[in-house]
Coordinates of N, CA and C in Angstrom, one line a residue:
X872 N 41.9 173.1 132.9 CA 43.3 173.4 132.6 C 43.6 173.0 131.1
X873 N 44.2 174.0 130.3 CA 44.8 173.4 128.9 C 45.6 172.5 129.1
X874 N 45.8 171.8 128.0 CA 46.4 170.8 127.6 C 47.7 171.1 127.2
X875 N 48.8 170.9 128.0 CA 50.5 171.2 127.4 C 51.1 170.9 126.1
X876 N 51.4 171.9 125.5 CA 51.6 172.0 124.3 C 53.1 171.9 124.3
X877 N 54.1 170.7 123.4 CA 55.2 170.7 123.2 C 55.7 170.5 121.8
X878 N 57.0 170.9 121.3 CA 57.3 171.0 119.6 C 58.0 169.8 119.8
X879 N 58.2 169.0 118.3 CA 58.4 167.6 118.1 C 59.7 168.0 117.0
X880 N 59.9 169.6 116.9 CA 60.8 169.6 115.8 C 62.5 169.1 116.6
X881 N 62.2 169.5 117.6 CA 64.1 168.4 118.5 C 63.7 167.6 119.5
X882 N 64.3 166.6 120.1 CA 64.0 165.9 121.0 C 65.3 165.9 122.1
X883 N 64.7 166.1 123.1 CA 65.9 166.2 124.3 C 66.4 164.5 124.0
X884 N 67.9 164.6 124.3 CA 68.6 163.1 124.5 C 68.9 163.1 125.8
X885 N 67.7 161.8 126.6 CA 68.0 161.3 127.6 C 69.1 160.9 128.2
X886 N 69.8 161.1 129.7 CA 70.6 160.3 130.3 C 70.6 158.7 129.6
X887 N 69.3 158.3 129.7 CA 69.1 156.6 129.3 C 69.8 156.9 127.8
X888 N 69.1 157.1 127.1 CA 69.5 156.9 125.5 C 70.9 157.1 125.3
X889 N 71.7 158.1 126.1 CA 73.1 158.0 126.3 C 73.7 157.4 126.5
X890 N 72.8 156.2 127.4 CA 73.4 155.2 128.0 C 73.6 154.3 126.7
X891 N 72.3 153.9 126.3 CA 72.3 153.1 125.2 C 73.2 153.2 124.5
X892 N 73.8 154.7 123.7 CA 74.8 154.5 122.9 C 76.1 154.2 122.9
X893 N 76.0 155.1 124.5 CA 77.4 154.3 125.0 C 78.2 153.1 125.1
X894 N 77.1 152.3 125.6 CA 76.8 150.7 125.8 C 77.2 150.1 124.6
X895 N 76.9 150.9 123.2 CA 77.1 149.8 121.9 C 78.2 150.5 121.5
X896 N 79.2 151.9 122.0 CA 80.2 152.4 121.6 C 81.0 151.8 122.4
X897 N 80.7 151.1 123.4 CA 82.1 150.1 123.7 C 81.8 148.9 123.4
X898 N 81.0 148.6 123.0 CA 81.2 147.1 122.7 C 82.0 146.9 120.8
X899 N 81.5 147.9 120.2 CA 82.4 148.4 119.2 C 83.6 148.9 119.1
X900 N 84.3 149.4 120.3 CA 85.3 150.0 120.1 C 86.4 148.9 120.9
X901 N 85.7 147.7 121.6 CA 86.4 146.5 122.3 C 86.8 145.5 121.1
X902 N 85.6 145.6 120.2 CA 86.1 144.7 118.9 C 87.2 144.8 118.1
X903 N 87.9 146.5 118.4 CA 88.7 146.4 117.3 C 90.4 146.7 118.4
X904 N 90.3 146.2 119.1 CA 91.3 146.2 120.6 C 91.8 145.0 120.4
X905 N 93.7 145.3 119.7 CA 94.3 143.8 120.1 C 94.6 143.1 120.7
X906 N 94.7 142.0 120.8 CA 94.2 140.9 122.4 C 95.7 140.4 122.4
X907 N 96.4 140.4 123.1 CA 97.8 139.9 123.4 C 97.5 138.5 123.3
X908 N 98.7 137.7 123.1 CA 98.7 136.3 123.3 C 98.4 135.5 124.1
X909 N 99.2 136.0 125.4 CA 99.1 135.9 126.7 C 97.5 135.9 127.0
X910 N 96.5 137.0 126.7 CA 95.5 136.8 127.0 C 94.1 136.3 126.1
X911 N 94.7 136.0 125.3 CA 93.9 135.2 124.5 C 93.0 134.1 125.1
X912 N 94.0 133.1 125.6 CA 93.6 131.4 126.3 C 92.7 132.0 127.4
X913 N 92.7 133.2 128.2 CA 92.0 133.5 129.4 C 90.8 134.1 129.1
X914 N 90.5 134.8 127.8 CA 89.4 135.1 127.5 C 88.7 133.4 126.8
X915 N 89.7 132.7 126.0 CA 88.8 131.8 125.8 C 88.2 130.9 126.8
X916 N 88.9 130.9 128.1 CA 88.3 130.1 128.6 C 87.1 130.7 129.5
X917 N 86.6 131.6 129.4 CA 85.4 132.4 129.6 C 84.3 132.7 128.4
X918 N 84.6 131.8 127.0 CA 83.9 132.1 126.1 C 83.2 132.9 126.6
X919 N 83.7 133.8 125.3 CA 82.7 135.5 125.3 C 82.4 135.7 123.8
X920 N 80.9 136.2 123.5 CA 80.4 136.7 122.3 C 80.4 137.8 122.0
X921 N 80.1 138.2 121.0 CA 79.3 139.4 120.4 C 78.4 139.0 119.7
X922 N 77.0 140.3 119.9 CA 75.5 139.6 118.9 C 75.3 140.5 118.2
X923 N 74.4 140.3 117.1 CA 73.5 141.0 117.0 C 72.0 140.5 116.7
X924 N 70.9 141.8 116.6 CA 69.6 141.0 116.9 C 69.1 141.1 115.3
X925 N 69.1 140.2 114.8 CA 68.7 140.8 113.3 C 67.5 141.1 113.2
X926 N 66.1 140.5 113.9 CA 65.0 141.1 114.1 C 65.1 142.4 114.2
X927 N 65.9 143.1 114.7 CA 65.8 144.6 115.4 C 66.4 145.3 113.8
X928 N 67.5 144.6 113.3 CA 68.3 145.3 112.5 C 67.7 145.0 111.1
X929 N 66.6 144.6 110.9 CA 65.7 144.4 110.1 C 64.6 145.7 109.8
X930 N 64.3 146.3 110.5 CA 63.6 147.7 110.8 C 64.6 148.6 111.2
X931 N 65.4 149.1 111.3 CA 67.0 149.7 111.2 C 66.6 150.1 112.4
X932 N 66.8 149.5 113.5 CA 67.1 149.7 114.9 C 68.4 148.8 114.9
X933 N 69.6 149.1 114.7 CA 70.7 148.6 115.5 C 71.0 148.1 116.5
X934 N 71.0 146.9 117.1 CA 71.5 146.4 117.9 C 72.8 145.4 118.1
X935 N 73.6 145.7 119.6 CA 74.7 145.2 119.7 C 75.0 144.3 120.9
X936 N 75.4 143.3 121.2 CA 75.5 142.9 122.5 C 76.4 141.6 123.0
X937 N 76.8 141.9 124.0 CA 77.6 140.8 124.8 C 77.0 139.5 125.6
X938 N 77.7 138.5 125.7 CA 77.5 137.6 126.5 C 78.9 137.0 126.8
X939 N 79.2 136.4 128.0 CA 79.8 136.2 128.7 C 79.6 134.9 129.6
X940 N 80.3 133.4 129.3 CA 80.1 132.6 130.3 C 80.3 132.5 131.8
X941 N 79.9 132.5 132.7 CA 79.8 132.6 134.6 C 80.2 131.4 134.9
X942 N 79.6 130.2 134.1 CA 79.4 129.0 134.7 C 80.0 127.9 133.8
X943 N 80.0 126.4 133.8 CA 79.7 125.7 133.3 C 78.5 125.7 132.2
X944 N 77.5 125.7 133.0 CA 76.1 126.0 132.1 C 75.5 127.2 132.3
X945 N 76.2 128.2 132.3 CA 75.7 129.3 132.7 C 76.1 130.6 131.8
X946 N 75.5 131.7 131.3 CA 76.0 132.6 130.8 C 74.9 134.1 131.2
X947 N 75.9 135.7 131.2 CA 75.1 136.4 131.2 C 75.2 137.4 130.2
X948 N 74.2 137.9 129.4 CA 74.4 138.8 127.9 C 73.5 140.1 128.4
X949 N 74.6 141.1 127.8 CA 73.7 142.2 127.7 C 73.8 143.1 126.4
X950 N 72.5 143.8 126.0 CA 72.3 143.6 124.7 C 71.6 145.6 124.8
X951 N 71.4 146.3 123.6 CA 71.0 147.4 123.6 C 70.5 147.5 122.4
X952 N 69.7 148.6 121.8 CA 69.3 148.9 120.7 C 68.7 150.0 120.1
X953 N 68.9 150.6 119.5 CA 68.6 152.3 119.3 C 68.0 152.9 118.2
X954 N 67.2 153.4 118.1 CA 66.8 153.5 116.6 C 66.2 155.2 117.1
X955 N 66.5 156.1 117.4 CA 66.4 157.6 117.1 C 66.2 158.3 116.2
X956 N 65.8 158.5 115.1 CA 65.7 159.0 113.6 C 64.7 158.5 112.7
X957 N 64.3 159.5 111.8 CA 63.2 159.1 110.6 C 63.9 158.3 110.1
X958 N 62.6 157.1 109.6 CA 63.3 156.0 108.6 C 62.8 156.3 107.2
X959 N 63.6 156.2 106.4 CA 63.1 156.7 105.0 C 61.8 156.4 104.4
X960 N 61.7 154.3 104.8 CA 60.5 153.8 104.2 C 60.0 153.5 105.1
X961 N 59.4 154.1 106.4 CA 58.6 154.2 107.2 C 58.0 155.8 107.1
X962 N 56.7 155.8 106.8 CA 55.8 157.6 107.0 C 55.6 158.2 108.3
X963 N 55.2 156.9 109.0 CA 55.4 157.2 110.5 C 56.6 157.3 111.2
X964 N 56.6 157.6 112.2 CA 57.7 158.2 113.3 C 58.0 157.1 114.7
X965 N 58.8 156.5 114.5 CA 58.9 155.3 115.7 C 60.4 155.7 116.4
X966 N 60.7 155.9 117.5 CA 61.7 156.1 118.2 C 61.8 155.5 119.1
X967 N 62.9 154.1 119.3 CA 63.5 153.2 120.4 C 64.3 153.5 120.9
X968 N 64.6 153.3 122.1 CA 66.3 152.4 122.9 C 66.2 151.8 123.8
X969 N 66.1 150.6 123.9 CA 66.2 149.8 124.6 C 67.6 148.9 125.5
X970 N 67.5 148.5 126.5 CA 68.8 148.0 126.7 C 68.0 146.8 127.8
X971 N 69.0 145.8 128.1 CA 68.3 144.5 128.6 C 69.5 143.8 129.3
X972 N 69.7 143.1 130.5 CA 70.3 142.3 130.4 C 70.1 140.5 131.0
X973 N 70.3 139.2 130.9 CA 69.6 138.6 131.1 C 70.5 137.3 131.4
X974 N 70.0 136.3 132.5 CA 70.9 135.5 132.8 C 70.7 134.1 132.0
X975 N 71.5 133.3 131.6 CA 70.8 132.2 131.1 C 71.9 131.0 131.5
X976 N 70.8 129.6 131.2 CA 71.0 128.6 131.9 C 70.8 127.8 130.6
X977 N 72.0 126.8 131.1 CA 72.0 126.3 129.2 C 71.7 124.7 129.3
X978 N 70.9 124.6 129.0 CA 70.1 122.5 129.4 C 70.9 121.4 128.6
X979 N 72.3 121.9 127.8 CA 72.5 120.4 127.3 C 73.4 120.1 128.4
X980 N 73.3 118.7 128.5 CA 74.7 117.7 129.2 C 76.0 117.7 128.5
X981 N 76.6 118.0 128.2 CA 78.2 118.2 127.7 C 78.9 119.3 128.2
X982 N 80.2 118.5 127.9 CA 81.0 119.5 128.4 C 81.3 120.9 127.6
X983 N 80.6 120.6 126.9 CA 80.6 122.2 126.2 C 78.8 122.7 125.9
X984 N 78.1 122.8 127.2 CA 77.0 123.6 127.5 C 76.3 124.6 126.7
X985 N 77.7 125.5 127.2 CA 77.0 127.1 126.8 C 77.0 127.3 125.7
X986 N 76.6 128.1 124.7 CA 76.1 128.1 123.5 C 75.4 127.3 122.0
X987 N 75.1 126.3 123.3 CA 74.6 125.2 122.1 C 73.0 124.8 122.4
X988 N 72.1 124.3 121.6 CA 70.9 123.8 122.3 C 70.1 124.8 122.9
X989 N 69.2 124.3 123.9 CA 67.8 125.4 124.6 C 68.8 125.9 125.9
X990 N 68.1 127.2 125.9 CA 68.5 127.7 127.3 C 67.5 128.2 127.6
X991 N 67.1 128.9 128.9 CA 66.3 129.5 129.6 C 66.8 130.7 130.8
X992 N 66.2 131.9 131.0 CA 66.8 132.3 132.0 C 65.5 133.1 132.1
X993 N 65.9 134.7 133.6 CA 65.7 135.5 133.5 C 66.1 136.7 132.9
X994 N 65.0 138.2 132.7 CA 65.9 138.6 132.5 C 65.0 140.1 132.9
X995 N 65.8 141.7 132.6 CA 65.5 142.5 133.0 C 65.8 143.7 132.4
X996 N 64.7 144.8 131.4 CA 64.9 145.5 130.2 C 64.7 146.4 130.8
X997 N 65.1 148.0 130.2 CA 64.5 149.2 129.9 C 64.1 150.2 128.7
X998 N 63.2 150.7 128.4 CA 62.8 151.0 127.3 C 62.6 152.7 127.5
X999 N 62.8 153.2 126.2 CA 62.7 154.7 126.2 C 62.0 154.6 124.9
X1000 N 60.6 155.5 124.7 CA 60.1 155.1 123.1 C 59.2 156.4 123.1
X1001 N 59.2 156.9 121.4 CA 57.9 157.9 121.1 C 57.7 157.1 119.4
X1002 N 56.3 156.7 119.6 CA 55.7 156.7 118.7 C 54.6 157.3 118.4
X1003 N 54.5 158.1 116.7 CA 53.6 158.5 116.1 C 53.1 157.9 115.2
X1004 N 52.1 157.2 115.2 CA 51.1 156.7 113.9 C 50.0 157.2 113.5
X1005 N 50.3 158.3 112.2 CA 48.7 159.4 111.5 C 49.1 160.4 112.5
X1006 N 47.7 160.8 113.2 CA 48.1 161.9 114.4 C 48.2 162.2 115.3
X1007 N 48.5 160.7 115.9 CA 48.3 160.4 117.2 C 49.2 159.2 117.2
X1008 N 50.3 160.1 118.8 CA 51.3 159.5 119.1 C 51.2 159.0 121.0
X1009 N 52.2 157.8 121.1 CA 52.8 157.7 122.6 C 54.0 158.0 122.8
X1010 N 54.1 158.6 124.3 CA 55.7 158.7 124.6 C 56.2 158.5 125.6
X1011 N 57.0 157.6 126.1 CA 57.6 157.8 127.5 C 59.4 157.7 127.7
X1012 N 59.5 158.5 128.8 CA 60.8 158.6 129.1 C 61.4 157.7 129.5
X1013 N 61.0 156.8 130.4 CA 61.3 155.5 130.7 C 60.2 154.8 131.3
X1014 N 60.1 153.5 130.9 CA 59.5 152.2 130.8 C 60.6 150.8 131.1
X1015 N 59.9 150.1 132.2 CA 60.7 148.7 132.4 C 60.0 147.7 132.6
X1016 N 60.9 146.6 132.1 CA 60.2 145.2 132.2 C 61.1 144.2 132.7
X1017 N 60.6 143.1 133.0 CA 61.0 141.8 133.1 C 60.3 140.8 132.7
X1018 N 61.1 139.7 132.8 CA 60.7 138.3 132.4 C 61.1 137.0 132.6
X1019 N 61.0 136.2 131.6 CA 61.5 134.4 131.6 C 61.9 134.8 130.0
X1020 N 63.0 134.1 129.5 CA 63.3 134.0 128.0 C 63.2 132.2 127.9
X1021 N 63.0 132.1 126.8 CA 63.7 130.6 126.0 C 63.8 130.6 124.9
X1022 N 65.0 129.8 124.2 CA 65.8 130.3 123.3 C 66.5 128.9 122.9
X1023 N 66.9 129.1 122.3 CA 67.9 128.0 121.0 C 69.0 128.4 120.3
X1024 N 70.5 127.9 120.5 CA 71.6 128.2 120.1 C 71.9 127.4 118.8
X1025 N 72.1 127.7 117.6 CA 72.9 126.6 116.6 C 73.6 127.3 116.0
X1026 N 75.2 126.2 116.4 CA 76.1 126.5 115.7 C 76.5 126.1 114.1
X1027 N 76.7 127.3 113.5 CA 77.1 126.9 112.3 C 78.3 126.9 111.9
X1028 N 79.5 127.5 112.3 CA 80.7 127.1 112.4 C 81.4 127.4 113.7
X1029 N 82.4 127.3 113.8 CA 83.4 127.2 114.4 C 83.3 128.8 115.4
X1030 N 83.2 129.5 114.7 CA 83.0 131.0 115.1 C 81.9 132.1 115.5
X1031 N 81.0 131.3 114.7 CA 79.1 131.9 114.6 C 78.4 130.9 114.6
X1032 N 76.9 131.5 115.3 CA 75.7 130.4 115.5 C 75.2 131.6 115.6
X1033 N 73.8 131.0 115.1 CA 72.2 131.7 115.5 C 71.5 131.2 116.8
X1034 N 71.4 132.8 117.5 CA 70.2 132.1 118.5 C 69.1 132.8 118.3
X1035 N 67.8 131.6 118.4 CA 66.6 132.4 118.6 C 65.9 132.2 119.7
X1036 N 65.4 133.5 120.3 CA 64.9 133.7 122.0 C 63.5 134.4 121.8
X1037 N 62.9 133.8 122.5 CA 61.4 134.8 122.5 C 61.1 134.8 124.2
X1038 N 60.2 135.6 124.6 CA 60.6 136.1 125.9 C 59.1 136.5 126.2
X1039 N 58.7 136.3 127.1 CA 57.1 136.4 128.0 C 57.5 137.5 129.3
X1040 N 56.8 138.8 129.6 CA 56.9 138.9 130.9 C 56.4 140.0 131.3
X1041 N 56.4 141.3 131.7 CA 55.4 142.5 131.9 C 57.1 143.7 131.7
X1042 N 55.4 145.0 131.0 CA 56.0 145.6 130.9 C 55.4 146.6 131.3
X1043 N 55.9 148.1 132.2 CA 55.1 148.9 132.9 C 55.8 150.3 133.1
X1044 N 55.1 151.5 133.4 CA 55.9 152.7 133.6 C 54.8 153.4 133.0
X1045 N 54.7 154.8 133.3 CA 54.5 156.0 132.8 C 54.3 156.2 131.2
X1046 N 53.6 156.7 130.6 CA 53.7 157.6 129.2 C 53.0 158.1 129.0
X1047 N 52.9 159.0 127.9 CA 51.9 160.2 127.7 C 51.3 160.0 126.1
X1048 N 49.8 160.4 126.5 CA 49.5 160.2 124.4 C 49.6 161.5 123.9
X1049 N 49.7 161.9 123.1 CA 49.5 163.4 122.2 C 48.8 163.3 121.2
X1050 N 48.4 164.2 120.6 CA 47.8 164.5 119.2 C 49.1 165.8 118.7
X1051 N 49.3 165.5 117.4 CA 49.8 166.6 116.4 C 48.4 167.9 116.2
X1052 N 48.8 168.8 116.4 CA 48.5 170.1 116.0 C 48.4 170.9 114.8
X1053 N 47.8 171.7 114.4 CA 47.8 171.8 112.6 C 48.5 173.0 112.3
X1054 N 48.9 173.4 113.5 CA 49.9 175.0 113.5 C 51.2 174.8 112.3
X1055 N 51.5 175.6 112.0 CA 52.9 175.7 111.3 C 53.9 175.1 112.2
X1056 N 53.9 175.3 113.1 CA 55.4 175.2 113.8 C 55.8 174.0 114.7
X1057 N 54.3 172.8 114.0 CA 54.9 171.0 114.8 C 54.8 171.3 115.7
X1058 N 54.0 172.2 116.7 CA 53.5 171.9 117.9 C 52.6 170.4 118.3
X1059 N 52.6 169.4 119.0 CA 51.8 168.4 119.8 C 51.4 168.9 121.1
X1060 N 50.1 168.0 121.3 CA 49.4 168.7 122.5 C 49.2 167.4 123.1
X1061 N 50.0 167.4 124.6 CA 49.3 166.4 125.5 C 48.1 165.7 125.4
X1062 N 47.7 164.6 125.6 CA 46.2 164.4 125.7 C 46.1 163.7 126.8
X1063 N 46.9 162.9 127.6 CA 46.4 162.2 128.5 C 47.5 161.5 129.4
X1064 N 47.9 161.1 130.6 CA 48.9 160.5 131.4 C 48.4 159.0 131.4
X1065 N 49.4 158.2 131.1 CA 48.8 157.1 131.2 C 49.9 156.2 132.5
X1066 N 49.3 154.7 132.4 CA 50.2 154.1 133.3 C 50.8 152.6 132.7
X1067 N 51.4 152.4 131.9 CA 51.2 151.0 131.6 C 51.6 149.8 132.0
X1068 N 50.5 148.7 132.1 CA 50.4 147.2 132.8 C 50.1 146.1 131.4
X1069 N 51.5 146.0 130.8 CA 51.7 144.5 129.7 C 51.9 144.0 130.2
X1070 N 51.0 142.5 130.1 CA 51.4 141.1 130.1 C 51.6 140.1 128.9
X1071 N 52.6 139.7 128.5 CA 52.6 138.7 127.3 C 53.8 138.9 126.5
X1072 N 53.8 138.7 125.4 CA 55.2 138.8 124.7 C 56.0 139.7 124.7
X1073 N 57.4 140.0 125.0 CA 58.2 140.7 125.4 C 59.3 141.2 124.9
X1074 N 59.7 139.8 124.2 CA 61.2 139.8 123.3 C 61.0 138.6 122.8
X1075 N 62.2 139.2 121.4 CA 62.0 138.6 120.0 C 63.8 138.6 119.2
X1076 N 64.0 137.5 119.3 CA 65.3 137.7 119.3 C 65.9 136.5 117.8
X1077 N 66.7 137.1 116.6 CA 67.1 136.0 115.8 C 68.8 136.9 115.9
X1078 N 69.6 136.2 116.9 CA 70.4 136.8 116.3 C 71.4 136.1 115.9
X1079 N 72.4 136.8 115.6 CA 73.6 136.1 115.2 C 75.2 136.5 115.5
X1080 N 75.5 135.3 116.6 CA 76.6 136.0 117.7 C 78.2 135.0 116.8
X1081 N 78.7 135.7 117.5 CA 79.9 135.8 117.0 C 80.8 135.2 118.1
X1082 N 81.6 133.9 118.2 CA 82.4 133.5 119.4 C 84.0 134.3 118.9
X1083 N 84.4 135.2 120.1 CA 85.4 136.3 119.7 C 86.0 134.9 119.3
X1084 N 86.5 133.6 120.6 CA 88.0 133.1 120.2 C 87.6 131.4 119.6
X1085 N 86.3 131.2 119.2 CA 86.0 129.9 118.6 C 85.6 129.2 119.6
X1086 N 84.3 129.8 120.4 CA 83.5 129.5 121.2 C 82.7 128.7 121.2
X1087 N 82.7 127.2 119.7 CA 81.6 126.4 119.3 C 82.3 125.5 119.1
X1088 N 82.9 124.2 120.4 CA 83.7 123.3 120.0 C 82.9 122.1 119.3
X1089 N 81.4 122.1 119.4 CA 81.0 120.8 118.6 C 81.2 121.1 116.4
X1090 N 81.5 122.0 116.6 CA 82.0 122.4 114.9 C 83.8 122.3 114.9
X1091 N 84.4 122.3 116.1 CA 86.2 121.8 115.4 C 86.2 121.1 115.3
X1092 N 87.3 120.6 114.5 CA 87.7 119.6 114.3 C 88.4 118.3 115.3
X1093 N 87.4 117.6 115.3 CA 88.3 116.6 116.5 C 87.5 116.9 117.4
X1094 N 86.2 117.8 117.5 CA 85.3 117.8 118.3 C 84.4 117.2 118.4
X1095 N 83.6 117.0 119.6 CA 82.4 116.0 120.1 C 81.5 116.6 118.8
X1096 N 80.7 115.3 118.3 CA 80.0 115.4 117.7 C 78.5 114.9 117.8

C-alpha cells in the first residue's frame, strides 16, 4: 500500500487548539473586567493569580494561566499555550498547544501558605504538536500526560512573584512521522504510525504570576516577616 500523501500548505484547527485559544481568550478578556467593590474582599479572600510561563514565552509560544486558592495550603492552576505559526528566527517548523491543569499543595507553616516557598502537587496535560526538522517531521492530534510537579514561589512584591516548577511524569498517544516531498506543491508523505511511551521530564516552568488583589502578605507592610 502507498504511503498517504498530505499538503502542509494549511493546517486543519483542531477542536483542542480551539480550546487552547479559547482558554487564554478568557483569561484575557477577565483581566480587563471591572471588579466592583463589593467583590473585591471575596475574590481576595480566595487569592487568585494570573501567570505567565516565560520559558514558553521565550520561544514565542505564549502562554497564559490561572490559579486559584481551594484551601488553606492548597491551590489549583490552569495554564495553556500556543504557538501555531512560522517563527521568523526559527528555519524549522515547530507547532504547539498545550493546556494542563494541576493541583498543588503548599509546605510552608503560616498563615499565609499559598504562594510562598515549595509546593508540590499533581497534575494532568494535553498536547497537540507537528514538528519538522530538515525533512523529516512528527505529528499528532492529540497526546496526554501526567505527573508530580515541584516548584518554588518567591515573592517579590506585594503583587508579583516568580515561580519555578519542573515536573517528572509520562507522556503518551498516537503520532505519525512524515518526510517532505520534492514536488512543487508541499506535498508530505506518511512514513509510519507511531505510539508514544515518555518517561522523564515533563514540564518546565519560570513564571511570573501576578496576585490580581495583593496576594503576597509576607511583602506588606505590617506583614509577617
Amino acid at each position: 500500500m502507498e504511503n498517504e500523501v498530505f499538503s502542509d500548505t494549511g493546517t486543519e484547527i483542531s477542536p483542542f487548539v480551539k480550546a487552547v485559544r479559547l482558554l487564554t481568550a478568557v483569561i484575557i478578556f477577565w483581566l480587563f473586567i471591572p471588579v466592583p467593590g463589593g467583590a473585591q474582599s471575596r475574590i481576595k479572600s480566595c487569592n487568585l493569580a494570573v501567570k505567565t510561563n516565560l520559558a514558553y514565552d521565550a520561544v514565542v509560544a505564549p502562554s497564559l494561566g490561572m490559579e486559584i486558592e481551594v484551601g488553606k495550603r492548597w491551590s489549583v492552576a490552569a495554564t495553556a499555550a500556543y504557538k501555531w505559526g512560522d517563527t521568523w528566527f526559527l528555519k524549522d517548523q515547530v507547532h504547539v498547544a498545550t493546556a494542563d491543569i494541576s493541583l498543588n499543595y503548599w509546605t510552608k507553616k503560616t498563615d499565609h501558605a499559598v504562594w510562598q516557598g515549595l509546593h508540590v502537587g499533581p497534575y494532568l496535560a494535553l498536547y497537540r504538536y507537528d514538528f519538522l526538522f530538515g525533512s523529516k517531521g512528527e505529528q499528532a492530534k492529540i497526546n496526554w500526560g501526567g505527573g508530580v510537579t515541584c516548584g518554588y514561589s518567591l515573592p517579590v512584591s506585594r503583587y508579583f512573584s516568580f515561580d519555578f516548577v519542573i515536573g517528572l511524569g509520562y507522556v503518551g498517544g498516537k503520532y505519525k512521522k512524515y518526510e517532505v516531498s520534492d514536488d512543487s506543491y508541499r506535498h508530505n508523505v506518511w512514513t509510519a504510525d507511531k505510539v508514544r511511551h515518555y518517561v522523564g521530564p515533563t514540564k518546565l516552568e519560570v513564571s511570573l504570576v501576578w496576585h490580581v488583589c495583593g496576594g503576597c502578605p509576607k511583602m506588606q507592610r505590617g506583614g509577617s516577616r
